[in-house]
């Protein structure tokens, strides 16, 4: 077995073992709207699922001078920072690549997930009938005309 084959096999098993740690990777991107994003992260901290069920991956595109967000402490979280990045599709993709769970959920920075949000997403996916599941959310931008409509 040459060195490259050995590396590929080790990497594969390492990645599989690592992915068994979490059932869900929650990915979000944030820019300047810190207050609504903070409400979303605080709501993640109130999830009813067992600790260690999911990880939180945040891609922070906000300018350097903006305060960092408080990440949920109940679940492992990682904040990737690239100030000024304007392509949020790219940011979501970069953050999703950091995830290790078999299921990825994209959470908008202005949405507050219900306390059983993650638990229900995982259960729906584990049901085996669905390759992709959606969810309902409450818009966290309460003081905008769009939210009130």
PDB file of C-alpha atoms in Angstrom:
ATOM      1  CA  UNK A   1       0.000   0.000   0.000  1.00  0.00           C
ATOM      2  CA  UNK A   2       1.529   3.319  -0.999  1.00  0.00           C
ATOM      3  CA  UNK A   3       1.488   6.391   1.251  1.00  0.00           C
ATOM      4  CA  UNK A   4      -1.309   8.126  -0.671  1.00  0.00           C
ATOM      5  CA  UNK A   5      -3.670   5.147  -0.389  1.00  0.00           C
ATOM      6  CA  UNK A   6      -2.919   4.934   3.321  1.00  0.00           C
ATOM      7  CA  UNK A   7      -3.716   8.654   3.750  1.00  0.00           C
ATOM      8  CA  UNK A   8      -7.010   8.369   1.854  1.00  0.00           C
ATOM      9  CA  UNK A   9      -8.153   5.384   3.922  1.00  0.00           C
ATOM     10  CA  UNK A  10      -7.211   7.046   7.212  1.00  0.00           C
ATOM     11  CA  UNK A  11      -8.945  10.273   6.171  1.00  0.00           C
ATOM     12  CA  UNK A  12     -12.096   8.393   5.170  1.00  0.00           C
ATOM     13  CA  UNK A  13     -12.398   6.557   8.480  1.00  0.00           C
ATOM     14  CA  UNK A  14     -11.514   9.683  10.439  1.00  0.00           C
ATOM     15  CA  UNK A  15     -14.231  11.611   8.629  1.00  0.00           C
ATOM     16  CA  UNK A  16     -16.855   8.882   9.152  1.00  0.00           C
ATOM     17  CA  UNK A  17     -16.044   8.622  12.843  1.00  0.00           C
ATOM     18  CA  UNK A  18     -16.111  12.394  13.195  1.00  0.00           C
ATOM     19  CA  UNK A  19     -19.475  12.648  11.429  1.00  0.00           C
ATOM     20  CA  UNK A  20     -21.080  10.280  13.931  1.00  0.00           C
ATOM     21  CA  UNK A  21     -20.554  12.845  16.675  1.00  0.00           C
ATOM     22  CA  UNK A  22     -23.334  15.178  15.479  1.00  0.00           C
ATOM     23  CA  UNK A  23     -26.651  14.540  13.779  1.00  0.00           C
ATOM     24  CA  UNK A  24     -27.063  18.095  12.502  1.00  0.00           C
ATOM     25  CA  UNK A  25     -24.816  20.960  11.407  1.00  0.00           C
ATOM     26  CA  UNK A  26     -26.585  24.316  11.707  1.00  0.00           C
ATOM     27  CA  UNK A  27     -25.083  26.830   9.267  1.00  0.00           C
ATOM     28  CA  UNK A  28     -25.736  30.549   9.314  1.00  0.00           C
ATOM     29  CA  UNK A  29     -24.242  33.703   7.843  1.00  0.00           C
ATOM     30  CA  UNK A  30     -24.310  37.073   9.564  1.00  0.00           C
ATOM     31  CA  UNK A  31     -23.390  40.564   8.447  1.00  0.00           C
ATOM     32  CA  UNK A  32     -24.295  43.875  10.051  1.00  0.00           C
ATOM     33  CA  UNK A  33     -27.611  42.864  11.663  1.00  0.00           C
ATOM     34  CA  UNK A  34     -26.133  41.792  14.981  1.00  0.00           C
ATOM     35  CA  UNK A  35     -29.193  42.110  17.229  1.00  0.00           C
ATOM     36  CA  UNK A  36     -31.463  39.819  15.192  1.00  0.00           C
ATOM     37  CA  UNK A  37     -28.621  37.353  14.668  1.00  0.00           C
ATOM     38  CA  UNK A  38     -27.972  37.292  18.407  1.00  0.00           C
ATOM     39  CA  UNK A  39     -31.641  36.440  19.015  1.00  0.00           C
ATOM     40  CA  UNK A  40     -31.265  33.527  16.578  1.00  0.00           C
ATOM     41  CA  UNK A  41     -28.156  32.211  18.357  1.00  0.00           C
ATOM     42  CA  UNK A  42     -29.808  32.612  21.756  1.00  0.00           C
ATOM     43  CA  UNK A  43     -32.774  30.582  20.455  1.00  0.00           C
ATOM     44  CA  UNK A  44     -30.354  27.848  19.360  1.00  0.00           C
ATOM     45  CA  UNK A  45     -29.143  27.691  22.944  1.00  0.00           C
ATOM     46  CA  UNK A  46     -32.715  26.913  24.074  1.00  0.00           C
ATOM     47  CA  UNK A  47     -33.154  23.851  21.848  1.00  0.00           C
ATOM     48  CA  UNK A  48     -34.802  20.843  23.514  1.00  0.00           C
ATOM     49  CA  UNK A  49     -32.553  18.208  21.936  1.00  0.00           C
ATOM     50  CA  UNK A  50     -29.795  16.508  23.874  1.00  0.00           C
ATOM     51  CA  UNK A  51     -26.511  18.392  24.255  1.00  0.00           C
ATOM     52  CA  UNK A  52     -24.037  17.395  21.575  1.00  0.00           C
ATOM     53  CA  UNK A  53     -26.753  16.575  19.038  1.00  0.00           C
ATOM     54  CA  UNK A  54     -25.761  19.395  16.710  1.00  0.00           C
ATOM     55  CA  UNK A  55     -23.025  21.882  15.989  1.00  0.00           C
ATOM     56  CA  UNK A  56     -23.359  25.547  15.063  1.00  0.00           C
ATOM     57  CA  UNK A  57     -21.268  27.007  12.231  1.00  0.00           C
ATOM     58  CA  UNK A  58     -21.481  30.756  11.724  1.00  0.00           C
ATOM     59  CA  UNK A  59     -19.816  32.617   8.913  1.00  0.00           C
ATOM     60  CA  UNK A  60     -19.395  36.230  10.045  1.00  0.00           C
ATOM     61  CA  UNK A  61     -19.101  38.678   7.129  1.00  0.00           C
ATOM     62  CA  UNK A  62     -19.524  41.773   9.306  1.00  0.00           C
ATOM     63  CA  UNK A  63     -16.980  44.568   9.286  1.00  0.00           C
ATOM     64  CA  UNK A  64     -13.976  44.354  11.620  1.00  0.00           C
ATOM     65  CA  UNK A  65     -15.295  47.005  14.030  1.00  0.00           C
ATOM     66  CA  UNK A  66     -18.539  45.115  14.790  1.00  0.00           C
ATOM     67  CA  UNK A  67     -18.853  43.289  18.098  1.00  0.00           C
ATOM     68  CA  UNK A  68     -18.472  39.520  17.926  1.00  0.00           C
ATOM     69  CA  UNK A  69     -21.607  37.512  18.597  1.00  0.00           C
ATOM     70  CA  UNK A  70     -22.107  35.360  21.696  1.00  0.00           C
ATOM     71  CA  UNK A  71     -22.284  31.822  20.424  1.00  0.00           C
ATOM     72  CA  UNK A  72     -24.523  29.230  22.097  1.00  0.00           C
ATOM     73  CA  UNK A  73     -22.565  27.436  24.795  1.00  0.00           C
ATOM     74  CA  UNK A  74     -24.698  24.273  25.057  1.00  0.00           C
ATOM     75  CA  UNK A  75     -23.620  23.076  21.639  1.00  0.00           C
ATOM     76  CA  UNK A  76     -20.200  23.138  19.988  1.00  0.00           C
ATOM     77  CA  UNK A  77     -19.899  26.190  17.790  1.00  0.00           C
ATOM     78  CA  UNK A  78     -17.408  27.637  15.383  1.00  0.00           C
ATOM     79  CA  UNK A  79     -17.321  31.167  14.025  1.00  0.00           C
ATOM     80  CA  UNK A  80     -15.557  31.713  10.719  1.00  0.00           C
ATOM     81  CA  UNK A  81     -14.764  35.366  10.134  1.00  0.00           C
ATOM     82  CA  UNK A  82     -14.188  37.026   6.797  1.00  0.00           C
ATOM     83  CA  UNK A  83     -15.020  40.732   7.126  1.00  0.00           C
ATOM     84  CA  UNK A  84     -16.559  42.312   4.068  1.00  0.00           C
ATOM     85  CA  UNK A  85     -17.350  39.102   2.144  1.00  0.00           C
ATOM     86  CA  UNK A  86     -20.410  40.013   0.094  1.00  0.00           C
ATOM     87  CA  UNK A  87     -21.192  36.672  -1.515  1.00  0.00           C
ATOM     88  CA  UNK A  88     -23.375  34.951   1.082  1.00  0.00           C
ATOM     89  CA  UNK A  89     -23.837  31.868  -1.111  1.00  0.00           C
ATOM     90  CA  UNK A  90     -20.097  31.362  -0.950  1.00  0.00           C
ATOM     91  CA  UNK A  91     -20.128  31.987   2.811  1.00  0.00           C
ATOM     92  CA  UNK A  92     -22.863  29.374   3.338  1.00  0.00           C
ATOM     93  CA  UNK A  93     -20.954  26.850   1.242  1.00  0.00           C
ATOM     94  CA  UNK A  94     -17.695  27.494   3.106  1.00  0.00           C
ATOM     95  CA  UNK A  95     -19.416  27.130   6.478  1.00  0.00           C
ATOM     96  CA  UNK A  96     -21.274  23.977   5.384  1.00  0.00           C
ATOM     97  CA  UNK A  97     -17.960  22.388   4.378  1.00  0.00           C
ATOM     98  CA  UNK A  98     -16.784  22.833   7.956  1.00  0.00           C
ATOM     99  CA  UNK A  99     -19.696  20.760   9.230  1.00  0.00           C
ATOM    100  CA  UNK A 100     -19.314  17.109  10.134  1.00  0.00           C
ATOM    101  CA  UNK A 101     -22.942  15.981  10.495  1.00  0.00           C
ATOM    102  CA  UNK A 102     -24.832  14.055   7.825  1.00  0.00           C
ATOM    103  CA  UNK A 103     -27.592  16.708   7.818  1.00  0.00           C
ATOM    104  CA  UNK A 104     -27.066  20.441   7.273  1.00  0.00           C
ATOM    105  CA  UNK A 105     -29.685  23.054   8.168  1.00  0.00           C
ATOM    106  CA  UNK A 106     -29.315  26.630   6.957  1.00  0.00           C
ATOM    107  CA  UNK A 107     -30.661  29.117   9.477  1.00  0.00           C
ATOM    108  CA  UNK A 108     -31.150  32.714   8.398  1.00  0.00           C
ATOM    109  CA  UNK A 109     -29.699  35.283  10.793  1.00  0.00           C
ATOM    110  CA  UNK A 110     -33.102  36.969  11.245  1.00  0.00           C
ATOM    111  CA  UNK A 111     -35.029  33.811  12.191  1.00  0.00           C
ATOM    112  CA  UNK A 112     -35.732  32.523  15.685  1.00  0.00           C
ATOM    113  CA  UNK A 113     -36.148  28.752  15.669  1.00  0.00           C
ATOM    114  CA  UNK A 114     -38.727  27.201  17.975  1.00  0.00           C
ATOM    115  CA  UNK A 115     -37.261  25.277  20.930  1.00  0.00           C
ATOM    116  CA  UNK A 116     -37.925  21.891  19.282  1.00  0.00           C
ATOM    117  CA  UNK A 117     -36.706  22.995  15.840  1.00  0.00           C
ATOM    118  CA  UNK A 118     -33.497  20.941  15.714  1.00  0.00           C
ATOM    119  CA  UNK A 119     -35.092  17.921  17.359  1.00  0.00           C
ATOM    120  CA  UNK A 120     -37.928  17.869  14.811  1.00  0.00           C
ATOM    121  CA  UNK A 121     -35.576  18.355  11.847  1.00  0.00           C
ATOM    122  CA  UNK A 122     -33.449  15.432  12.975  1.00  0.00           C
ATOM    123  CA  UNK A 123     -36.520  13.239  13.624  1.00  0.00           C
ATOM    124  CA  UNK A 124     -37.998  14.073  10.218  1.00  0.00           C
ATOM    125  CA  UNK A 125     -34.770  13.219   8.458  1.00  0.00           C
ATOM    126  CA  UNK A 126     -34.248  10.039  10.516  1.00  0.00           C
ATOM    127  CA  UNK A 127     -37.762   8.927   9.568  1.00  0.00           C
ATOM    128  CA  UNK A 128     -36.205   7.644   6.338  1.00  0.00           C
ATOM    129  CA  UNK A 129     -38.932   8.935   4.050  1.00  0.00           C
ATOM    130  CA  UNK A 130     -37.301  12.283   3.401  1.00  0.00           C
ATOM    131  CA  UNK A 131     -34.022  13.296   1.787  1.00  0.00           C
ATOM    132  CA  UNK A 132     -34.718  16.927   2.536  1.00  0.00           C
ATOM    133  CA  UNK A 133     -36.917  18.569   5.148  1.00  0.00           C
ATOM    134  CA  UNK A 134     -38.084  22.139   5.596  1.00  0.00           C
ATOM    135  CA  UNK A 135     -39.174  24.057   8.652  1.00  0.00           C
ATOM    136  CA  UNK A 136     -41.356  26.909   9.813  1.00  0.00           C
ATOM    137  CA  UNK A 137     -39.741  29.914  11.428  1.00  0.00           C
ATOM    138  CA  UNK A 138     -40.519  33.201  13.111  1.00  0.00           C
ATOM    139  CA  UNK A 139     -38.894  36.213  11.529  1.00  0.00           C
ATOM    140  CA  UNK A 140     -36.549  37.794  14.065  1.00  0.00           C
ATOM    141  CA  UNK A 141     -36.648  41.240  12.415  1.00  0.00           C
ATOM    142  CA  UNK A 142     -39.700  42.247  14.407  1.00  0.00           C
ATOM    143  CA  UNK A 143     -39.467  45.973  13.811  1.00  0.00           C
ATOM    144  CA  UNK A 144     -39.503  45.912  10.010  1.00  0.00           C
ATOM    145  CA  UNK A 145     -42.588  46.502   7.867  1.00  0.00           C
ATOM    146  CA  UNK A 146     -41.886  43.194   6.084  1.00  0.00           C
ATOM    147  CA  UNK A 147     -42.145  41.215   9.330  1.00  0.00           C
ATOM    148  CA  UNK A 148     -45.430  42.808  10.276  1.00  0.00           C
ATOM    149  CA  UNK A 149     -47.109  42.159   6.919  1.00  0.00           C
TER     150      UNK A 149
END
